[in-house]
PDB file of C-alpha atoms in Angstrom:
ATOM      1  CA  UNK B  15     218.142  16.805  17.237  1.00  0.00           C
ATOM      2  CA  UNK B  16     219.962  14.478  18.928  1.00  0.00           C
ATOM      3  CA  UNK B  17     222.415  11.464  17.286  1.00  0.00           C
ATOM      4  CA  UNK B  18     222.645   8.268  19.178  1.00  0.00           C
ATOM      5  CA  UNK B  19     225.565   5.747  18.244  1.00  0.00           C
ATOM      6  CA  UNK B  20     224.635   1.850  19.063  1.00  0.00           C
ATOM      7  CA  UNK B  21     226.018  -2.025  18.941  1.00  0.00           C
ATOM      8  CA  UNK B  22     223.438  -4.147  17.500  1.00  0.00           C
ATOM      9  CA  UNK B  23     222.017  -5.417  20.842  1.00  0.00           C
ATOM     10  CA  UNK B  24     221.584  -2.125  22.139  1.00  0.00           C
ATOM     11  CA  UNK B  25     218.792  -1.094  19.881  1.00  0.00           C
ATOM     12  CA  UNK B  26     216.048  -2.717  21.861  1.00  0.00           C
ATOM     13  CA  UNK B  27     217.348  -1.040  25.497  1.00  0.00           C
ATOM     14  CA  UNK B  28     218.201   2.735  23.561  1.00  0.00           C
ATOM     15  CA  UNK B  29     214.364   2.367  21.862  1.00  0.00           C
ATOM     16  CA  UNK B  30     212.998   1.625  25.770  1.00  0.00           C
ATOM     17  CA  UNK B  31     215.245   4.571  27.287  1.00  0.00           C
ATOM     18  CA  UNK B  32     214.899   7.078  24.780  1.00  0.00           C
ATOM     19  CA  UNK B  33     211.545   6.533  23.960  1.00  0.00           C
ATOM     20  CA  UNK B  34     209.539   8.896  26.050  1.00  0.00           C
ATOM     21  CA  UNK B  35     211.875  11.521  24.255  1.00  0.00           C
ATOM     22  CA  UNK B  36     210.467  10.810  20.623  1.00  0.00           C
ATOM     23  CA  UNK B  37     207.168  12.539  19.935  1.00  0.00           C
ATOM     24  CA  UNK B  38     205.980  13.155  16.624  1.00  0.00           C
ATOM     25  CA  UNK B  39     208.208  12.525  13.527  1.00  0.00           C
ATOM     26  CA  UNK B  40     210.816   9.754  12.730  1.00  0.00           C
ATOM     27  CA  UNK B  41     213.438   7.844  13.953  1.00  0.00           C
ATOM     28  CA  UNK B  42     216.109   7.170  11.120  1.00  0.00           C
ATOM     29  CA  UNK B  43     218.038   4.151  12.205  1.00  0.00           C
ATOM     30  CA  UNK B  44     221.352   3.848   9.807  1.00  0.00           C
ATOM     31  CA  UNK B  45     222.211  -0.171  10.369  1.00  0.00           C
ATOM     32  CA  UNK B  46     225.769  -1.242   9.551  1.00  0.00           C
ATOM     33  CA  UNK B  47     225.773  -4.914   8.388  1.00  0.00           C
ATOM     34  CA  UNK B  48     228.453  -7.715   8.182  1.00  0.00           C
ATOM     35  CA  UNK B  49     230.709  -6.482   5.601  1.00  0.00           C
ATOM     36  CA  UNK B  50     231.443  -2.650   5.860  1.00  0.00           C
ATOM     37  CA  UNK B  51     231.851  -1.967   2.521  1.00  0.00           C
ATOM     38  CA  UNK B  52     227.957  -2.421   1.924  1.00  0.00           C
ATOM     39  CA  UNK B  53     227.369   0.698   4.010  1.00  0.00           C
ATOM     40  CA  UNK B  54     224.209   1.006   5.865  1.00  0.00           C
ATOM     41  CA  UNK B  55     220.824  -0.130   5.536  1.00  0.00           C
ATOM     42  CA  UNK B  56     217.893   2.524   6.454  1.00  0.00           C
ATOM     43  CA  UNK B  57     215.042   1.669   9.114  1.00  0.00           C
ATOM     44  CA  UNK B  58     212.716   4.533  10.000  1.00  0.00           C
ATOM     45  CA  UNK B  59     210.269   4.378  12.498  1.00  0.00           C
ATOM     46  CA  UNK B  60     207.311   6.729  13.050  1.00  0.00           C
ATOM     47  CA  UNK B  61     206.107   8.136  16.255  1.00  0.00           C
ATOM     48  CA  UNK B  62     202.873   9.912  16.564  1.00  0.00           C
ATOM     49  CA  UNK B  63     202.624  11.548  19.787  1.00  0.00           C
ATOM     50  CA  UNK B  64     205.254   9.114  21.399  1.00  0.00           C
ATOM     51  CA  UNK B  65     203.701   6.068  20.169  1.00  0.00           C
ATOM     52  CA  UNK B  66     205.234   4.036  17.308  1.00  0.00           C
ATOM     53  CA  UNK B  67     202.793   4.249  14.366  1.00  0.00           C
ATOM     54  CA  UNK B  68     204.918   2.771  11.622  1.00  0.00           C
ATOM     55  CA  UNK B  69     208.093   1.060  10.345  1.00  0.00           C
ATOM     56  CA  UNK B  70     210.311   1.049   6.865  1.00  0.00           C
ATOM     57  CA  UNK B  71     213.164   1.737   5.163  1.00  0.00           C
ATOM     58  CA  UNK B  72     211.519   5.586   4.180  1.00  0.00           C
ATOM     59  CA  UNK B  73     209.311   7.934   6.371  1.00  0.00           C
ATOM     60  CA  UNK B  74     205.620   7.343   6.423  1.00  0.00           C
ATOM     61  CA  UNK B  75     204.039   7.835   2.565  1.00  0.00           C
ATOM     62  CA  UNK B  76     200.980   6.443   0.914  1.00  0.00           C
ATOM     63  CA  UNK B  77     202.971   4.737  -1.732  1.00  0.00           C
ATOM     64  CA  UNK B  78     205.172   2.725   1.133  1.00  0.00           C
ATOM     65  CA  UNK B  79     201.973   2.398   3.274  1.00  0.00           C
ATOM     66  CA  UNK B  80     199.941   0.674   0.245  1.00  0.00           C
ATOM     67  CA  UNK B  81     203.086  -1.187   0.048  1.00  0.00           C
ATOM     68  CA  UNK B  82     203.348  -2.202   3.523  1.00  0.00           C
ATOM     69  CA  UNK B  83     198.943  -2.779   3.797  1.00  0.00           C
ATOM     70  CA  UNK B  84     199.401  -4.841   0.499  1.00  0.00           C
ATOM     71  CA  UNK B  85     202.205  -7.621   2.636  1.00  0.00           C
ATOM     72  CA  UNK B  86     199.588  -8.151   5.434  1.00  0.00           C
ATOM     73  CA  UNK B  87     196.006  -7.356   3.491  1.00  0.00           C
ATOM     74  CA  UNK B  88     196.540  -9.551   0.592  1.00  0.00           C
ATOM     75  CA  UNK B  89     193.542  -9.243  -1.260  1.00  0.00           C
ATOM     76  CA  UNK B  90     194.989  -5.522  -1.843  1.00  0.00           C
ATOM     77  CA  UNK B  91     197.056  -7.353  -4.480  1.00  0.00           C
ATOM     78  CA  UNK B  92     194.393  -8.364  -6.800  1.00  0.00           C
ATOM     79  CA  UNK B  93     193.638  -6.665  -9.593  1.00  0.00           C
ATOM     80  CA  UNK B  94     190.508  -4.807  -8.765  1.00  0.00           C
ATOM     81  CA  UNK B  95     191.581  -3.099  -5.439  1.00  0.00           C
ATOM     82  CA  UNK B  96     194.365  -2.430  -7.635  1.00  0.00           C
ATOM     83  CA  UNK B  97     192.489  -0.083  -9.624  1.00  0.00           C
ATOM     84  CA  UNK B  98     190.629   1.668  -7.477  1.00  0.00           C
ATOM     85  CA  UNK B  99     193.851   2.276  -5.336  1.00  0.00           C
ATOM     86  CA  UNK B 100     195.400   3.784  -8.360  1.00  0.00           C
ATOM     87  CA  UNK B 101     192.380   5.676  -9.321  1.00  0.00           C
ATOM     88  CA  UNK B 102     192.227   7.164  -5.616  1.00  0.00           C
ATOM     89  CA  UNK B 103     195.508   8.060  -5.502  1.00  0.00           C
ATOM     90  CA  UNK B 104     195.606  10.012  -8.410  1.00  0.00           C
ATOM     91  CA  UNK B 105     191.957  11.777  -7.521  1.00  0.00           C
ATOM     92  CA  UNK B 106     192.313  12.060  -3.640  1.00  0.00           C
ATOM     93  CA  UNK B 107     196.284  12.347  -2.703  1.00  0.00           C
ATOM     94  CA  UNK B 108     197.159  15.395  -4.430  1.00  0.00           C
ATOM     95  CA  UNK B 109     194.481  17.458  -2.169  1.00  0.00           C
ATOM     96  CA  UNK B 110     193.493  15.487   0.492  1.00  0.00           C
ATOM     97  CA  UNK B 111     195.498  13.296   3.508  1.00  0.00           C
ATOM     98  CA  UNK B 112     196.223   9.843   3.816  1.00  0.00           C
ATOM     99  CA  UNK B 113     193.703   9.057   6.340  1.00  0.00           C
ATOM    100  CA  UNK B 114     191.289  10.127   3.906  1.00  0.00           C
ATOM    101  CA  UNK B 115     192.600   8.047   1.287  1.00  0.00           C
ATOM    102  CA  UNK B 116     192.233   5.134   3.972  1.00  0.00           C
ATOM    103  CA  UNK B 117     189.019   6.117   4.711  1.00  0.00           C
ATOM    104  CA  UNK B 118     187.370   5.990   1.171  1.00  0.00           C
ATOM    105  CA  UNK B 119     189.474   2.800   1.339  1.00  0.00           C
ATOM    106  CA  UNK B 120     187.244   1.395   3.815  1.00  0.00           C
ATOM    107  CA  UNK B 121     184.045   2.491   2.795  1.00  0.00           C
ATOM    108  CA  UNK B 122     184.583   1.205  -0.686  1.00  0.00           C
ATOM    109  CA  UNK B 123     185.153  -2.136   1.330  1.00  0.00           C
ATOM    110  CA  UNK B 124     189.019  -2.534   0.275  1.00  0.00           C
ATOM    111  CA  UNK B 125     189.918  -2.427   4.005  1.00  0.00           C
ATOM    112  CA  UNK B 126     187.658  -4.274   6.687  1.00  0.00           C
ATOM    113  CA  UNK B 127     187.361  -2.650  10.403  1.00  0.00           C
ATOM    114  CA  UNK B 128     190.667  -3.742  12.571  1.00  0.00           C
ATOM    115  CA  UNK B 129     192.426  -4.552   9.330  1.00  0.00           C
ATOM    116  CA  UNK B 130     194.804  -1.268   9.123  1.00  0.00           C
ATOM    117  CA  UNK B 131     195.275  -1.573  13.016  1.00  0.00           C
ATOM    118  CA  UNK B 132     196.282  -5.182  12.475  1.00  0.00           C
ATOM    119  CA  UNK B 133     198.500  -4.481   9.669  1.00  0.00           C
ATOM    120  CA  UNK B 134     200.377  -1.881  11.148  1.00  0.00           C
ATOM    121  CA  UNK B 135     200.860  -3.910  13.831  1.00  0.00           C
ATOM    122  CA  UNK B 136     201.867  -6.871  11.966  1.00  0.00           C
ATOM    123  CA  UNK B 137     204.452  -4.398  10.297  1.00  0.00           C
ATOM    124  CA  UNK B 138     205.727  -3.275  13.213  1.00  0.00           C
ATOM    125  CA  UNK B 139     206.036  -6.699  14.463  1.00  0.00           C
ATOM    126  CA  UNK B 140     208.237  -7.871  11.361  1.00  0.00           C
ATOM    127  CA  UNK B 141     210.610  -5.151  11.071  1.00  0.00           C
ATOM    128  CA  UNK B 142     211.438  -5.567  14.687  1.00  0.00           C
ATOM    129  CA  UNK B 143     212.194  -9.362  14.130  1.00  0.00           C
ATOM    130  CA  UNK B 144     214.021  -8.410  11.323  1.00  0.00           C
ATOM    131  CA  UNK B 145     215.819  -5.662  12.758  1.00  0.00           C
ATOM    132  CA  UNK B 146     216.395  -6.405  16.768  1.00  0.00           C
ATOM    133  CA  UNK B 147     216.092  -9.908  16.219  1.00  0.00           C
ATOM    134  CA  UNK B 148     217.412 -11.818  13.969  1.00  0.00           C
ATOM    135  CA  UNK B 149     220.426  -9.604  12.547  1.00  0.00           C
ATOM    136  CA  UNK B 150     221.724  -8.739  16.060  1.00  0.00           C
ATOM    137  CA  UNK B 151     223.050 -11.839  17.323  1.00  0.00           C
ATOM    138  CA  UNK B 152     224.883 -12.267  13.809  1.00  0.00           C
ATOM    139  CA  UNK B 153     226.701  -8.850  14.068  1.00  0.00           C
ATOM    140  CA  UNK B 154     229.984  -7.730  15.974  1.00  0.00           C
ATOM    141  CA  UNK B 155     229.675  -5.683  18.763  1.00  0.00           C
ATOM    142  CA  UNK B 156     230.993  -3.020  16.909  1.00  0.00           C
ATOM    143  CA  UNK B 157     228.771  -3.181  13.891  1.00  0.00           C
ATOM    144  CA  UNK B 158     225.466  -1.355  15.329  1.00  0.00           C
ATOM    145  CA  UNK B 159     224.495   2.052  13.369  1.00  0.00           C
ATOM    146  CA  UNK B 160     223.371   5.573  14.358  1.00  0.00           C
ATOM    147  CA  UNK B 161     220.104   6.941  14.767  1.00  0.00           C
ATOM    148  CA  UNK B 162     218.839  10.158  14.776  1.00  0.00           C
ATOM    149  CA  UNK B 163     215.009  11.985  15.735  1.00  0.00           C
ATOM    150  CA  UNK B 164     213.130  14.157  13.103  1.00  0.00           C
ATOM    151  CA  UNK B 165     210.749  16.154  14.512  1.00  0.00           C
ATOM    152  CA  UNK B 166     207.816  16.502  11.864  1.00  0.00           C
ATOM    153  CA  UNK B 167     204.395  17.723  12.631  1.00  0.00           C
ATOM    154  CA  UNK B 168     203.273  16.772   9.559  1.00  0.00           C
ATOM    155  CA  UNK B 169     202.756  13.173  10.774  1.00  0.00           C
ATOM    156  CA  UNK B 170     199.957  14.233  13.126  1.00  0.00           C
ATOM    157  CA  UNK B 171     198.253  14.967  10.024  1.00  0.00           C
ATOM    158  CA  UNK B 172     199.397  11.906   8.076  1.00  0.00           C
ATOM    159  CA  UNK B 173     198.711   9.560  11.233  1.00  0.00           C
ATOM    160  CA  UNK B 174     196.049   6.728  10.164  1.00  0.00           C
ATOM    161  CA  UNK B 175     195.776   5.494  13.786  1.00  0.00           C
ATOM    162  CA  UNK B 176     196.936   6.324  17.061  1.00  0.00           C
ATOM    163  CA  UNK B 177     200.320   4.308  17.253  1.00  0.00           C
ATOM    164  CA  UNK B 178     201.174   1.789  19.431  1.00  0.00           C
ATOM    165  CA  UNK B 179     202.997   1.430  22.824  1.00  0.00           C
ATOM    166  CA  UNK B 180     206.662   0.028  22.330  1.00  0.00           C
ATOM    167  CA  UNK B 181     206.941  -2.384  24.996  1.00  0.00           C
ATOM    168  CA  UNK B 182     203.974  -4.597  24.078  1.00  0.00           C
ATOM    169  CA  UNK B 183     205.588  -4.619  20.827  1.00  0.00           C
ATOM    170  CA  UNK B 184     209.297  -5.419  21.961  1.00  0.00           C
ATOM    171  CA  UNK B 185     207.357  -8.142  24.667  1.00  0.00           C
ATOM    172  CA  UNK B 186     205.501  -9.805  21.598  1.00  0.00           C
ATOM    173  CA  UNK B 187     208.540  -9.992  19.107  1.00  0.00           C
ATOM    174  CA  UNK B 188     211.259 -11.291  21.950  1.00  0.00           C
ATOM    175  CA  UNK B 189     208.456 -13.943  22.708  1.00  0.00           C
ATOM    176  CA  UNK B 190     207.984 -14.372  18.382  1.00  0.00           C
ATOM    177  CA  UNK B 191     211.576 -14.973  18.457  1.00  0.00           C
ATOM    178  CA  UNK B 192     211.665 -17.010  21.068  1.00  0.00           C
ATOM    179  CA  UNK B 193     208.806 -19.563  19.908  1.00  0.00           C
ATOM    180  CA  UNK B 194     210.624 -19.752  16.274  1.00  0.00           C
ATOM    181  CA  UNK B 195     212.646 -22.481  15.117  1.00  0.00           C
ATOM    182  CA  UNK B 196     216.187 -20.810  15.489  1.00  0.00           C
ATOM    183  CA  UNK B 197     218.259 -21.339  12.456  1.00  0.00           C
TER     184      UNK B 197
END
């Protein structure tokens, strides 16, 4: 397992050069903000067979995943894909994967076709303005974090979708941040 120690604006470059090395499992990123006494704030990223699958502040679950599907699917937030969520959580999670659960998802009409691939995008795509955008210009050179890879097979299991390629991603939110009105 190998530890990597970073400044803020060398996220993006260590994520392009150490890429190829993370397979299956999850990055933990350990960000140190403006003040040092707050500690560190968690990012975890998951790779499924090298490609980046999903982002947040705890590996991939189905509780943070709902979460996450619920920001960029928001008719998951009413109160009768509520239910059903619940209900198939308690009846299918306990025996049976997460792309199952997604899967009776979609044929119960919850999720449409494209919509998971779009909202894991659209995840992905946040967290990295968030995280390689707009925090690193405000922090020090020396404030950066560590990062460490987890191998865990059980993510090729877990995996909803195949992941997606890291530069398109880093291409589309350096253009994002780009085009936004800086503050």
């Amino acid at each position: 397992m190998s530890h990597f120690l970073f400044a803020a604006a060398e996220l993006a470059p260590l994520l392009r050069q150490q890429g190829r090395r993370f397979t299956t499992g999850y990055l933990h990123l350990h960000l140190r903000g403006e003040d040092p006494a707050e500690g560190t704030e968690p990012w975890v990223l998951t790779y499924y067979h090298g490609r980046l699958l999903f982002s947040a502040d705890q590996p991939l679950n189905a509780p943070i995943l709902l979460r996450r599907l619920s920001r960029f699917i928001p008719r998951l937030n009413l109160d009768w894909p509520q239910r059903v969520i619940r209900v198939l959580q308690q009846r299918l999670l306990p025996d049976n994967s997460l792309p199952e659960l997604l899967e009776m998802m979609t044929e119960l009409g919850l999720i449409k076709p494209g919509e998971l691939e779009d909202a894991l995008w659209m995840n992905l795509l946040t967290d990295f303005d968030r995280y390689l955008f707009e925090c690193a210009p405000h922090r020090s050179r020396e404030r950066g974090g560590t990062c460490y890879f987890e191998v865990q097979e059980r993510v090729a299991q877990e995996a909803p979708i195949g992941g997606f390629e890291l530069e398109p991603l880093l291409q589309e939110a350096a253009r994002r941040h780009e085009c936004a009105p800086h503050r």
